[in-house]
XYZ file of C-alpha atoms in Angstrom:
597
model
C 30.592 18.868 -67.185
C 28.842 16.365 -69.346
C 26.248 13.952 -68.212
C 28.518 11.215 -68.193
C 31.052 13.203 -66.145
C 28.747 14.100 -63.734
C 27.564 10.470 -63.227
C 30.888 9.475 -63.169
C 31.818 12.188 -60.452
C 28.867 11.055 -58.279
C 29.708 7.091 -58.076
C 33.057 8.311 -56.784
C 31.846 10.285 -54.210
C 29.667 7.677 -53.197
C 32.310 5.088 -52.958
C 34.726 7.423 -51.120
C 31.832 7.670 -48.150
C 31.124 3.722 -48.500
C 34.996 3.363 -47.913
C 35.260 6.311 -45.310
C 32.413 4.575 -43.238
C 33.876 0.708 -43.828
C 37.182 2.433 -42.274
C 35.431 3.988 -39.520
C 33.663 0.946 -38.457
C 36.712 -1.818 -38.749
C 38.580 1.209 -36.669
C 35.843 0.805 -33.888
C 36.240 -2.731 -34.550
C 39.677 -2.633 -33.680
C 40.034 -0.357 -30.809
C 36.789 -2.891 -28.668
C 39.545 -5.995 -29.927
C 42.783 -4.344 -28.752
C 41.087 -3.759 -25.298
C 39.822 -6.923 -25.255
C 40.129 -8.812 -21.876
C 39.500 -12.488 -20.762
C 40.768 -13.282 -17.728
C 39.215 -15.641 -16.230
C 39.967 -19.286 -16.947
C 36.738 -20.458 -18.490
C 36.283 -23.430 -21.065
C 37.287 -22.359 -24.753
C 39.347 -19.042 -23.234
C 42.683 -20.062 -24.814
C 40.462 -20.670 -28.341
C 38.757 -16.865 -28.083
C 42.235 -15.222 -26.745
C 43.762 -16.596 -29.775
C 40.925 -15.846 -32.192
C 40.908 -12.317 -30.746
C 44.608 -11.770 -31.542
C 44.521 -13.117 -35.105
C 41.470 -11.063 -36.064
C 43.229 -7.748 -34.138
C 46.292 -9.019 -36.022
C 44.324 -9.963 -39.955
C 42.863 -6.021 -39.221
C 46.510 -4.616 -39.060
C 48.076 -6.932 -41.529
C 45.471 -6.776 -44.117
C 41.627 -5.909 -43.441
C 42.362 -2.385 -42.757
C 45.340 -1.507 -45.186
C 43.271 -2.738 -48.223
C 40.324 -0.798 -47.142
C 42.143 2.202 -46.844
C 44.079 1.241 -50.213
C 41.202 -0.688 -52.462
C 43.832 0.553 -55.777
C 47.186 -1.084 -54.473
C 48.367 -3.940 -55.912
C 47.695 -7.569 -54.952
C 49.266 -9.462 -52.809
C 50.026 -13.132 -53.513
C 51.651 -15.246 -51.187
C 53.607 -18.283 -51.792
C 52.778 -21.162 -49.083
C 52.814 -24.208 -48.477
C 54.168 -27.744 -46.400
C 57.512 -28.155 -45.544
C 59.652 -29.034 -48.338
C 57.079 -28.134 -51.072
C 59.491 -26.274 -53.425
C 57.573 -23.065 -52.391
C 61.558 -20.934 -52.887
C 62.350 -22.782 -56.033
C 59.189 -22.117 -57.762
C 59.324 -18.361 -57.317
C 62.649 -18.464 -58.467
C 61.425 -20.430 -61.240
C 58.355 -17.425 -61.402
C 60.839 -14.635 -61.825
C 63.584 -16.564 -64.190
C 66.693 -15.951 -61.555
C 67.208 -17.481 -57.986
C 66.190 -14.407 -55.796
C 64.838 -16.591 -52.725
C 67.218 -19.498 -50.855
C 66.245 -22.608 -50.756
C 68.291 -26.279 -49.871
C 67.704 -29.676 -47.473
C 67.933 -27.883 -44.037
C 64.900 -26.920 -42.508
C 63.086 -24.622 -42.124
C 64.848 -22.649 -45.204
C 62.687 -19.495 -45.272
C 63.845 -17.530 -42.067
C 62.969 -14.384 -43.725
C 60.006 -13.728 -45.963
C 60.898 -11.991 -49.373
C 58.278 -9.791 -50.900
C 59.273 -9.730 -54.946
C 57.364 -6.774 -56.367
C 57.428 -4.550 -60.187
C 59.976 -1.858 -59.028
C 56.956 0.730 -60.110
C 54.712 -0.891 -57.227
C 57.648 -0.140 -55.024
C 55.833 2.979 -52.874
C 53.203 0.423 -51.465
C 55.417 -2.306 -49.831
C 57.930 0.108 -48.933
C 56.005 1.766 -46.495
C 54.251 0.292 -43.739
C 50.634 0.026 -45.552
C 50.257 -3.843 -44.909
C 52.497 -6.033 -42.351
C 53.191 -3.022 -40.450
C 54.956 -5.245 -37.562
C 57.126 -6.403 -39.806
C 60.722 -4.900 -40.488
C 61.272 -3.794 -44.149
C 64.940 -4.439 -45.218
C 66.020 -3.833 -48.965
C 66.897 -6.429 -51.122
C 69.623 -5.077 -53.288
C 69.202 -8.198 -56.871
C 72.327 -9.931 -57.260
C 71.236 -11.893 -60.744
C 71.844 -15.551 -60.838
C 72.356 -15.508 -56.985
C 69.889 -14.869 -54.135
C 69.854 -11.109 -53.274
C 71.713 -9.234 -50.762
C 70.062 -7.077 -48.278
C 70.083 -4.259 -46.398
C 68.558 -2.762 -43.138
C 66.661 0.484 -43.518
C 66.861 2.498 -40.259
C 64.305 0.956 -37.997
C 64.440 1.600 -33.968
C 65.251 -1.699 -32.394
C 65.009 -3.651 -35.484
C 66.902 -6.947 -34.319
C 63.579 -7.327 -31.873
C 61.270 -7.138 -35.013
C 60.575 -10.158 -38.094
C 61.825 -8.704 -40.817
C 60.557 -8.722 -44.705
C 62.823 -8.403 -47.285
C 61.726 -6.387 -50.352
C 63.472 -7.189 -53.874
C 62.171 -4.771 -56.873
C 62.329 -7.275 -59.756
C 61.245 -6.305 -63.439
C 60.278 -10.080 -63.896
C 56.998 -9.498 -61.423
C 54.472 -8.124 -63.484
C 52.596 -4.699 -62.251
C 49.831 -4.358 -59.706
C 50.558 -8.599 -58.251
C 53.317 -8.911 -56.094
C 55.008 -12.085 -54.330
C 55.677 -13.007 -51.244
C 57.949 -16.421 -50.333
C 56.507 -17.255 -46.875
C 58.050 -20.011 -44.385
C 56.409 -23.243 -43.872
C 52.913 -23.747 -42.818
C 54.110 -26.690 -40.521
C 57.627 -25.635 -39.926
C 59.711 -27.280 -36.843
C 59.726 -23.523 -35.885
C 56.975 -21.704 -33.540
C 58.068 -18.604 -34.744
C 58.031 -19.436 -38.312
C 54.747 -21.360 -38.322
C 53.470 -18.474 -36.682
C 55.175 -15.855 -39.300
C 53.476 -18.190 -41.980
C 49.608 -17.937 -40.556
C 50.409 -13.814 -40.170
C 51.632 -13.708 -44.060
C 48.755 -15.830 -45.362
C 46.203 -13.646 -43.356
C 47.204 -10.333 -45.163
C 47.254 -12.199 -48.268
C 44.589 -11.245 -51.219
C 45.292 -14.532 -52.892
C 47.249 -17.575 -51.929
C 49.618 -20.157 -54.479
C 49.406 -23.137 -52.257
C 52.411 -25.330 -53.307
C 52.289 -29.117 -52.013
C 53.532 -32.124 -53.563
C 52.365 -35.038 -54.733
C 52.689 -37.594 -51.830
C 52.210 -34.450 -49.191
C 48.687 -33.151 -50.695
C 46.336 -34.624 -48.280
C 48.537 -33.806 -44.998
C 46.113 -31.794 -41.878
C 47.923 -28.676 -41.422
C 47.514 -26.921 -44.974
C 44.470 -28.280 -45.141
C 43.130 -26.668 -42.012
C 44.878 -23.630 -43.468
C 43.200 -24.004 -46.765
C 39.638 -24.658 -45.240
C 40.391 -21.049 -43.386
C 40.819 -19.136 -47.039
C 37.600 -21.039 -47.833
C 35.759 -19.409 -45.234
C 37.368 -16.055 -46.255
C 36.540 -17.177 -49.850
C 40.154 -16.042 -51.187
C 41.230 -17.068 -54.341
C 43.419 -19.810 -54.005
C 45.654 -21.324 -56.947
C 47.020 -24.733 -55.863
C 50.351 -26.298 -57.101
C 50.816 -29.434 -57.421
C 55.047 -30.250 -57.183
C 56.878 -32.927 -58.203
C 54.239 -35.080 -59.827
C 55.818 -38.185 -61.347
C 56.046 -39.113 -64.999
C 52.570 -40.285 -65.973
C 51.034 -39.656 -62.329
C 49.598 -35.892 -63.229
C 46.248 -36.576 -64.244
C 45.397 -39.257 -61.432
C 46.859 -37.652 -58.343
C 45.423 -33.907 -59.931
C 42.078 -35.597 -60.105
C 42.231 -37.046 -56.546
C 43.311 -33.617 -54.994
C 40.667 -31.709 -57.207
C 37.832 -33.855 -55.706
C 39.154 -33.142 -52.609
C 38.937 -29.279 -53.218
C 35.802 -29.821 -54.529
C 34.286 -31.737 -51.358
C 35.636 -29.126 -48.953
C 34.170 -26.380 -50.599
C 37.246 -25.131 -52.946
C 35.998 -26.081 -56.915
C 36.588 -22.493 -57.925
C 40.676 -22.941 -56.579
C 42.923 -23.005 -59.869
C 44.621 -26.040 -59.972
C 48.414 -26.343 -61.645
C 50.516 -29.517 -61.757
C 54.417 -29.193 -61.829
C 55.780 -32.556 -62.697
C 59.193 -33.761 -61.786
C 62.324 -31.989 -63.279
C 65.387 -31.942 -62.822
C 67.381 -28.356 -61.686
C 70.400 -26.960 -63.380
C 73.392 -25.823 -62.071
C 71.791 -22.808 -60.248
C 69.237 -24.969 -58.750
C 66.214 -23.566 -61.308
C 63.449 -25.298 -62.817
C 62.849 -25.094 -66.765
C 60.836 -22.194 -67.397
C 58.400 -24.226 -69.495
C 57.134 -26.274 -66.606
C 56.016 -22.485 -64.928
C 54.536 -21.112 -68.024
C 51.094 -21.731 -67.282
C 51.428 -20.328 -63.791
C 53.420 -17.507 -65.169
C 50.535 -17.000 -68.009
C 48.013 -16.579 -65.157
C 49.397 -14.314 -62.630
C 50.186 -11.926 -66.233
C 46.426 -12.026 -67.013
C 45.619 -10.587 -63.058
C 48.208 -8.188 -63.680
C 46.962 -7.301 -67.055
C 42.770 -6.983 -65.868
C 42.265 -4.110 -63.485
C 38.690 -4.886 -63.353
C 39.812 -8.815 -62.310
C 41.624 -7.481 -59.534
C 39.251 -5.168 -58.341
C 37.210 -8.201 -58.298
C 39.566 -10.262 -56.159
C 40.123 -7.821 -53.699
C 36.321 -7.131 -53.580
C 36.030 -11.245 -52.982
C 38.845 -11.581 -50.558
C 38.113 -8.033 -48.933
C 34.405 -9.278 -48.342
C 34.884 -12.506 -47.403
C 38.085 -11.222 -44.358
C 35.277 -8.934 -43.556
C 32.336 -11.736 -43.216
C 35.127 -14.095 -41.169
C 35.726 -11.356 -38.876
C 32.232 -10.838 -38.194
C 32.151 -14.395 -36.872
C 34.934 -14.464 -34.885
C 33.601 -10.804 -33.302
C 30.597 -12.910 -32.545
C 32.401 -15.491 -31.038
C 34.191 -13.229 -28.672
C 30.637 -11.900 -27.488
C 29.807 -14.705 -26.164
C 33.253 -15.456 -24.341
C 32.861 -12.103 -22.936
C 29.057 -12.959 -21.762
C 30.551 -15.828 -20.220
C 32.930 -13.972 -18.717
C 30.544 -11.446 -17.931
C 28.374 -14.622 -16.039
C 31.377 -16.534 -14.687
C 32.503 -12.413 -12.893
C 29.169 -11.472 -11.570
C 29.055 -15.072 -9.757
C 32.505 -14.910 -8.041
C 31.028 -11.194 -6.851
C 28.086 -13.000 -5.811
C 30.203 -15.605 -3.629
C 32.234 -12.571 -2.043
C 29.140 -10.310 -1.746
C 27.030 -13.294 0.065
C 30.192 -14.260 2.309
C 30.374 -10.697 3.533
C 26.860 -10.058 3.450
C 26.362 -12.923 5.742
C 29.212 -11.887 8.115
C 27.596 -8.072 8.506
C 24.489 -9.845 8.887
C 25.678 -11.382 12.236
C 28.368 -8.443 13.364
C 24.897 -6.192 13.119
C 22.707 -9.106 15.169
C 25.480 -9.135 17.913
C 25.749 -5.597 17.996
C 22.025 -5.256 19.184
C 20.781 -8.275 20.818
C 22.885 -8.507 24.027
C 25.561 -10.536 22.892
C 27.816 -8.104 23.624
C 26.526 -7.249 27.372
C 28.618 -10.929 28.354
C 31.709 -11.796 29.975
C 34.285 -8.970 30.678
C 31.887 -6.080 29.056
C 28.904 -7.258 31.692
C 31.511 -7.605 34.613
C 32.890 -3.798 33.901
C 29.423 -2.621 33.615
C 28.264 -3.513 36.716
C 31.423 -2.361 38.039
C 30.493 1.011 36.752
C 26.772 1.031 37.485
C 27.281 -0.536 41.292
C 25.463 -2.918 43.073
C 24.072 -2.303 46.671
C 21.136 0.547 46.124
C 21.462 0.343 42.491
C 20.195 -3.269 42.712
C 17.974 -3.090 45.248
C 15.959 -0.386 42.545
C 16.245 -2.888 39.929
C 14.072 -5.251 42.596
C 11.816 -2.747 43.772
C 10.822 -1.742 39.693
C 11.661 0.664 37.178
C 9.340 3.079 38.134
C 11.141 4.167 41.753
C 13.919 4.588 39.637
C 13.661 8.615 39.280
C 13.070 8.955 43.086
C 16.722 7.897 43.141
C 18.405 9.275 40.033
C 19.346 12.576 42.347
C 21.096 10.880 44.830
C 23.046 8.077 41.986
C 23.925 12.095 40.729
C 25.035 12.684 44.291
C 27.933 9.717 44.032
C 30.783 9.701 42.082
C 30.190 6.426 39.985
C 33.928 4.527 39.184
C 35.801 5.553 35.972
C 34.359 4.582 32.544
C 37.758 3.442 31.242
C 36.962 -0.100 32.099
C 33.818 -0.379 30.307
C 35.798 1.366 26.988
C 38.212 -1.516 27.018
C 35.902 -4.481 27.497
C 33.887 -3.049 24.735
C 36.692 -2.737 22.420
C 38.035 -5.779 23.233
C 34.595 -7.494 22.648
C 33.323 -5.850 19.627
C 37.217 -6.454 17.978
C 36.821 -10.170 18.844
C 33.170 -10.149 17.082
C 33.836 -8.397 14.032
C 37.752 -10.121 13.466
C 36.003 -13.651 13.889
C 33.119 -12.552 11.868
C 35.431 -11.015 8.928
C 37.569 -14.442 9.282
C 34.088 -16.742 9.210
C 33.358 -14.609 5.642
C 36.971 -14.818 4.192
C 37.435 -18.514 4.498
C 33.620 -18.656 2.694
C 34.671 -16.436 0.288
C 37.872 -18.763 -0.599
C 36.118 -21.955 -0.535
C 33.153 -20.919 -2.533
C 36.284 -19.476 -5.084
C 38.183 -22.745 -5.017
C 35.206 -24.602 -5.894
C 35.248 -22.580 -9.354
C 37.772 -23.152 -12.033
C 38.053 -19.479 -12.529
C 38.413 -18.568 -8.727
C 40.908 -21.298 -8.442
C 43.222 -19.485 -11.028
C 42.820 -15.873 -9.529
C 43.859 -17.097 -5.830
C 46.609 -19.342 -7.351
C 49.067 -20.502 -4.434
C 47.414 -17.744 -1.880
C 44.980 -18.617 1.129
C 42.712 -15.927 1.761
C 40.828 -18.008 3.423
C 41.588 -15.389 7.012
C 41.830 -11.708 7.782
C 44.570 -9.991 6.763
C 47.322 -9.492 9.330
C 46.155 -6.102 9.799
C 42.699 -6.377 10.317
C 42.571 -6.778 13.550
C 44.678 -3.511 14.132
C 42.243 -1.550 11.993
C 38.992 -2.878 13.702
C 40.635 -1.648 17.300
C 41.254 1.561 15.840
C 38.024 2.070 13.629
C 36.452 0.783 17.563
C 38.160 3.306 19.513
C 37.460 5.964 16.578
C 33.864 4.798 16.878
C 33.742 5.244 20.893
C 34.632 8.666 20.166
C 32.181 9.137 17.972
C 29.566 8.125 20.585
C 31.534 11.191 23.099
C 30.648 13.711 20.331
C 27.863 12.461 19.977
C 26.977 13.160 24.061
C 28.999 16.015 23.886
C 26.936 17.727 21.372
C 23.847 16.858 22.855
C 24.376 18.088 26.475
C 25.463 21.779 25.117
C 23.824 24.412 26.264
C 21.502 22.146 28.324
C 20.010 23.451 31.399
C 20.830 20.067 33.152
C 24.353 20.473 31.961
C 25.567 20.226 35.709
C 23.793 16.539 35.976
C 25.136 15.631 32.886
C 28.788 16.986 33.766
C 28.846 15.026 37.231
C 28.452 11.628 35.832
C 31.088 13.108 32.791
C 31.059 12.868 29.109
C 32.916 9.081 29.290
C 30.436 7.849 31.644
C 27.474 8.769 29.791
C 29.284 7.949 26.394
C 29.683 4.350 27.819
C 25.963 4.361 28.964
C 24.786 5.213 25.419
C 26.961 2.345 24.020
C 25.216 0.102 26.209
C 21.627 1.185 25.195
C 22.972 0.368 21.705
C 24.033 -2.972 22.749
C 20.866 -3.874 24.759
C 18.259 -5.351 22.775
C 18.065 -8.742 25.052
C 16.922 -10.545 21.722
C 20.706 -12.641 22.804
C 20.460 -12.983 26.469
C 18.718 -15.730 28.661
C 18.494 -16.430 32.196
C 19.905 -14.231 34.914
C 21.541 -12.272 31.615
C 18.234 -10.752 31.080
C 17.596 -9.563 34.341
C 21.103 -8.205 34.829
C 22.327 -7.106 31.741
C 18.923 -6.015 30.032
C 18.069 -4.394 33.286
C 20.881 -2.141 34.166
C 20.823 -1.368 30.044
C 17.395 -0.372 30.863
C 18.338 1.854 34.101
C 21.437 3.443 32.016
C 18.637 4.226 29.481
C 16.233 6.033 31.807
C 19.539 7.927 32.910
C 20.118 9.027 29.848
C 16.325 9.859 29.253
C 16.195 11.820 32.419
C 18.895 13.939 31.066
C 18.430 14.605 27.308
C 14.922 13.600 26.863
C 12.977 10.359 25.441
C 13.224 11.069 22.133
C 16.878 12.437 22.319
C 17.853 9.239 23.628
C 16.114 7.546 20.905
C 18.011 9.718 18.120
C 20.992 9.353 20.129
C 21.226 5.687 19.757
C 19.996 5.149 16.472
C 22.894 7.514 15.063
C 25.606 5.207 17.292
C 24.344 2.561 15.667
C 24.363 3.375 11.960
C 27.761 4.787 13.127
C 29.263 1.520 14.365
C 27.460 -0.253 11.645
C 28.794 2.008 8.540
C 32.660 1.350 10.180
C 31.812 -2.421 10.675
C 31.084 -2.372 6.766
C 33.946 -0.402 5.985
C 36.166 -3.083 7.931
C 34.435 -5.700 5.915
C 34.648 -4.176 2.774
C 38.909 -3.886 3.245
C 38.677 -7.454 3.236
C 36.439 -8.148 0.600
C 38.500 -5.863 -1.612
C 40.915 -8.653 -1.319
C 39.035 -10.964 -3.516
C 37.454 -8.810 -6.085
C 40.869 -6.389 -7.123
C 42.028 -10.240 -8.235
C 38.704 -9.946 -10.322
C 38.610 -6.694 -11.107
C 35.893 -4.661 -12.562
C 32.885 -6.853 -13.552
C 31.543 -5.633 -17.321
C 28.246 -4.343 -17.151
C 27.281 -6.192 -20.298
C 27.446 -3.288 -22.343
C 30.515 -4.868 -24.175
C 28.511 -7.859 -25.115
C 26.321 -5.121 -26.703
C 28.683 -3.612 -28.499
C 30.436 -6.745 -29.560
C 26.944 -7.812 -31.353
C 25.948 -4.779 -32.719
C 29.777 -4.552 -34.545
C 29.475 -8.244 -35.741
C 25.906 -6.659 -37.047
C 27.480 -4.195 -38.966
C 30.659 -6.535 -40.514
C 28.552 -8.665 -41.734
C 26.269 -5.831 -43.414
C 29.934 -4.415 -44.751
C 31.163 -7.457 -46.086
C 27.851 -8.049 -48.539
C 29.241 -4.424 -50.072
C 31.311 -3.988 -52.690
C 34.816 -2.312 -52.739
C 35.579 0.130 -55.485
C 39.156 0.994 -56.353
């Protein structure tokens, strides 16, 4: 091998990893866009949704395909206003009418791609537009072509794009009619942003009193931001109007950042009797797409320009959707904070009445006192604490009333607590939601502003679960004691119930004669229980009750809350963002390299 061989040999190998890493990335690129979510209805979400899909959509159609395919030919598409003559000057292009055209609107309901039959192998395959349909255009000369479908599942569903081999098209450029650019059709207008997008130069064809109209222009400030190559032509200039109106539209090019676009004028001519323009009028047009086609190294250089620019474009619009994800990001992690803050708040106060004595009221106090007595019992309270274990034999001695009672009115209580507690945090929870643009869309037409039907159901039966709990608890701890007998006579129930109540009696709640009743037999149920299993015992005893009731309580809650946040859903961690930045980074890095075919 030669030194110039060798040389040669290592700039290839070079490029091939400079276009095997430009792949990888715009893949990576791809797959972060195609899972792309933004739900929540912030300012400017419709704008990023729809940038998102035309930048997923520009990497199928084009970005990717020429990347992967720097050698294939270019591809020039035809647009342009409605009523430009965009069909009758590619018929005029190739010398025969191959594309329809006439008054209704819109005319172009299906795009024709007019290639060199020897360029054939890259439109017929699914290299660029791969959404798109591919039906054959069988060339009917002097009459639009006929067509047929190749086999395609469910084809009817797809757009399709009709492919006519025509020796007319020179090699390596190939044309593509698209529909109108402000067509009376969604779906055409639509087709006609998709075609232009995969497009590595554009022939913009307007006319002489339509040159100044919004929509191509908004279109045409786009390819100058993707610095394409545009070639603009001017139709249907009247007789001794061409260099006055061509001056007026080239300052305008000029001022909105488009000198470099190649600008041809088409004046007014009449069409023969197959509707064609004289070929003389399309020379110069003609003349110029044969020099691309003749200059490899030209098109290289226009698919390097296009290529880069797509590329630099796309690195904005990935940077764009960073920061509508950080907002979502924001907008997410505050709705969590309204739920979490709602619920917190609730737990906050099931936990307070749970341990202060609010509990040791009403129908719960009344049963308890049924269970402890009055009479002796009493009369110990007033004569002190102290006497107390004098007397704890002979309260063994009785046979104290069923603990049943006390069960249900501290079921019933404790269910009242936490249902009116999880209600208090739901309808928080909505209103801080419906306050919030975002929060107002996820809840829609539904008030979750109270419990769920079922909640109170599930709080009796995660209460009676818990009551059990406590009997385990007391069960586990009198085993194999040698006051077993003590503890048997007064029963597993009774002493169960007794240890609820020592949870319960922190008098932080009570006032009055609640202290002194309450409090005070909680405090006598508590020596009981002391007597039998020890200080400390008692002390474990009711600490693991508590944490008990407290991790069901937040398991009830947490049902509840789950009712806001699934409409949320997962809350990104902000390591999208990250990723989002660091791959608008690198696309912007890519597209300052140059492509080699």
């Amino acid at each position: 091998m030669n030194p110039s061989e060798s040389s040669l040999s290592s700039d290839n190998g070079a490029a091939a990893l400079v276009q095997e890493a430009a792949v990888g990335l715009l893949e990576n690129v791809r797959t972060e866009l195609a899972a792309l979510e933004l739900p929540l209805a912030l300012p400017g979400v419709d704008e990023a949704r729809s940038s998102a899909a035309s930048a997923l959509g520009q990497l199928d159609d084009y970005i990717l395909p020429r990347w992967r395919s720097l050698e294939a030919p270019l591809l020039a598409v035809v647009g342009g206003s409605t009523g430009a003559g965009k069909s009758t000057l590619v018929n005029a292009l190739v010398g025969h009418p191959v594309t329809r055209s006439g008054a209704i609107r819109p005319t172009t309901r299906q795009p024709i791609l007019l290639h060199n039959p020897h360029d054939a192998p890259w439109f017929t395959s699914t290299r660029v537009l791969p959404t798109l349909h591919r039906v054959q255009g069988e060339l009917v000369k002097g009459n639009t072509p006929a067509s047929r479908a190749g086999a395609a599942p469910d084809a009817s569903a797809m757009t399709s794009l009709v492919l006519v081999a025509d020796t007319a098209v020179p090699s390596g450029i190939a044309l593509l009619d698209a529909p109108d650019v402000d067509s009376i059709s969604d779906d055409n207008r639509q087709l006609a942003g998709q075609l232009l997008a995969a497009a590595d130069l554009w022939l913009f064809v307007t006319t002489a009193n339509r040159y100044a109209d919004a929509v191509p222009w908004k279109l045409l400030l786009d390819a100058a931001s993707r610095d394409i190559m545009v070639a603009v032509i001017l139709d249907r200039v009247p007789p001794g109007a061409e260099q006055e109106i061509a001056a007026d539209l080239q300052e305008m090019l000029t001022r909105e950042g488009l000198s470099g676009a190649q600008l041809f004028v088409v004046p007014e001519a009449p069409l023969d009797e197959l509707g064609m323009l004289p070929a003389d009028i399309v020379a110069p047009i003609n003349s110029w797409l044969a020099s691309i086609s003749e200059d490899a190294t030209g098109r290289a250089e226009i698919v390097r320009r296009t290529l880069n620019g797509t590329v630099r474009s796309l690195a904005g619009k990935v940077e764009m959707l960073s920061g509508a994800v950080q907002a979502q990001h924001d907008a997410g992690e505050q709705l969590t904070e309204d739920v979490e803050a709602a619920f917190a708040d609730a737990a906050t106060r099931i936990n307070r009445a749970t341990s202060d004595g609010t509990l040791l009221r009403g129908e719960v106090l009344a049963r308890w006192q049924d269970f402890v007595g009055t009479g002796e019992f009493f009369r110990a309270l007033e004569n002190g604490i102290g006497r107390l274990r004098d007397r704890i034999g002979a309260f063994f001695k009785g046979q104290p009333p069923p603990a049943v009672k006390v069960e249900v009115a501290i079921e019933t209580g404790l269910q009242a607590v936490i249902v009116d507690q999880g209600g208090r945090a739901s309808e928080d929870a909505d209103q801080r939601w419906r306050a919030d643009p975002a929060g107002r869309q996820l809840l829609g037409i539904d008030d979750l502003s109270g419990v769920s039907a079922e909640f109170p159901t599930e709080v009796a039966a995660e209460i009676r679960a818990w009551q059990g709990e406590v009997m385990a608890l007391i069960r586990a701890e009198g085993a194999g004691k040698r006051s077993q007998a003590r503890w048997l006579s007064l029963g597993v129930n009774g002493l169960g119930v007794i240890l609820m109540i020592v949870v319960f009696s922190f008098t932080g709640g009570l006032t009055g004669a609640e202290v002194g009743i309450a409090g005070g037999t909680a405090v006598v149920g508590q020596k009981l229980l002391e007597a039998i299993f020890g200080e400390d015992a008692v002390r474990r005893l009711a600490r693991e009750a508590k944490e008990a009731l407290d991790l069901r309580c937040t398991s009830l809650l947490e049902r509840q809350k789950r009712r806001f946040l699934d409409r949320l859903g997962p809350v990104d961690s902000g390591t999208l963002v990250q990723r989002l930045d660091s791959l608008a980074g690198q696309l912007v890095d890519l597209g300052g390299k140059e492509p080699r075919a």
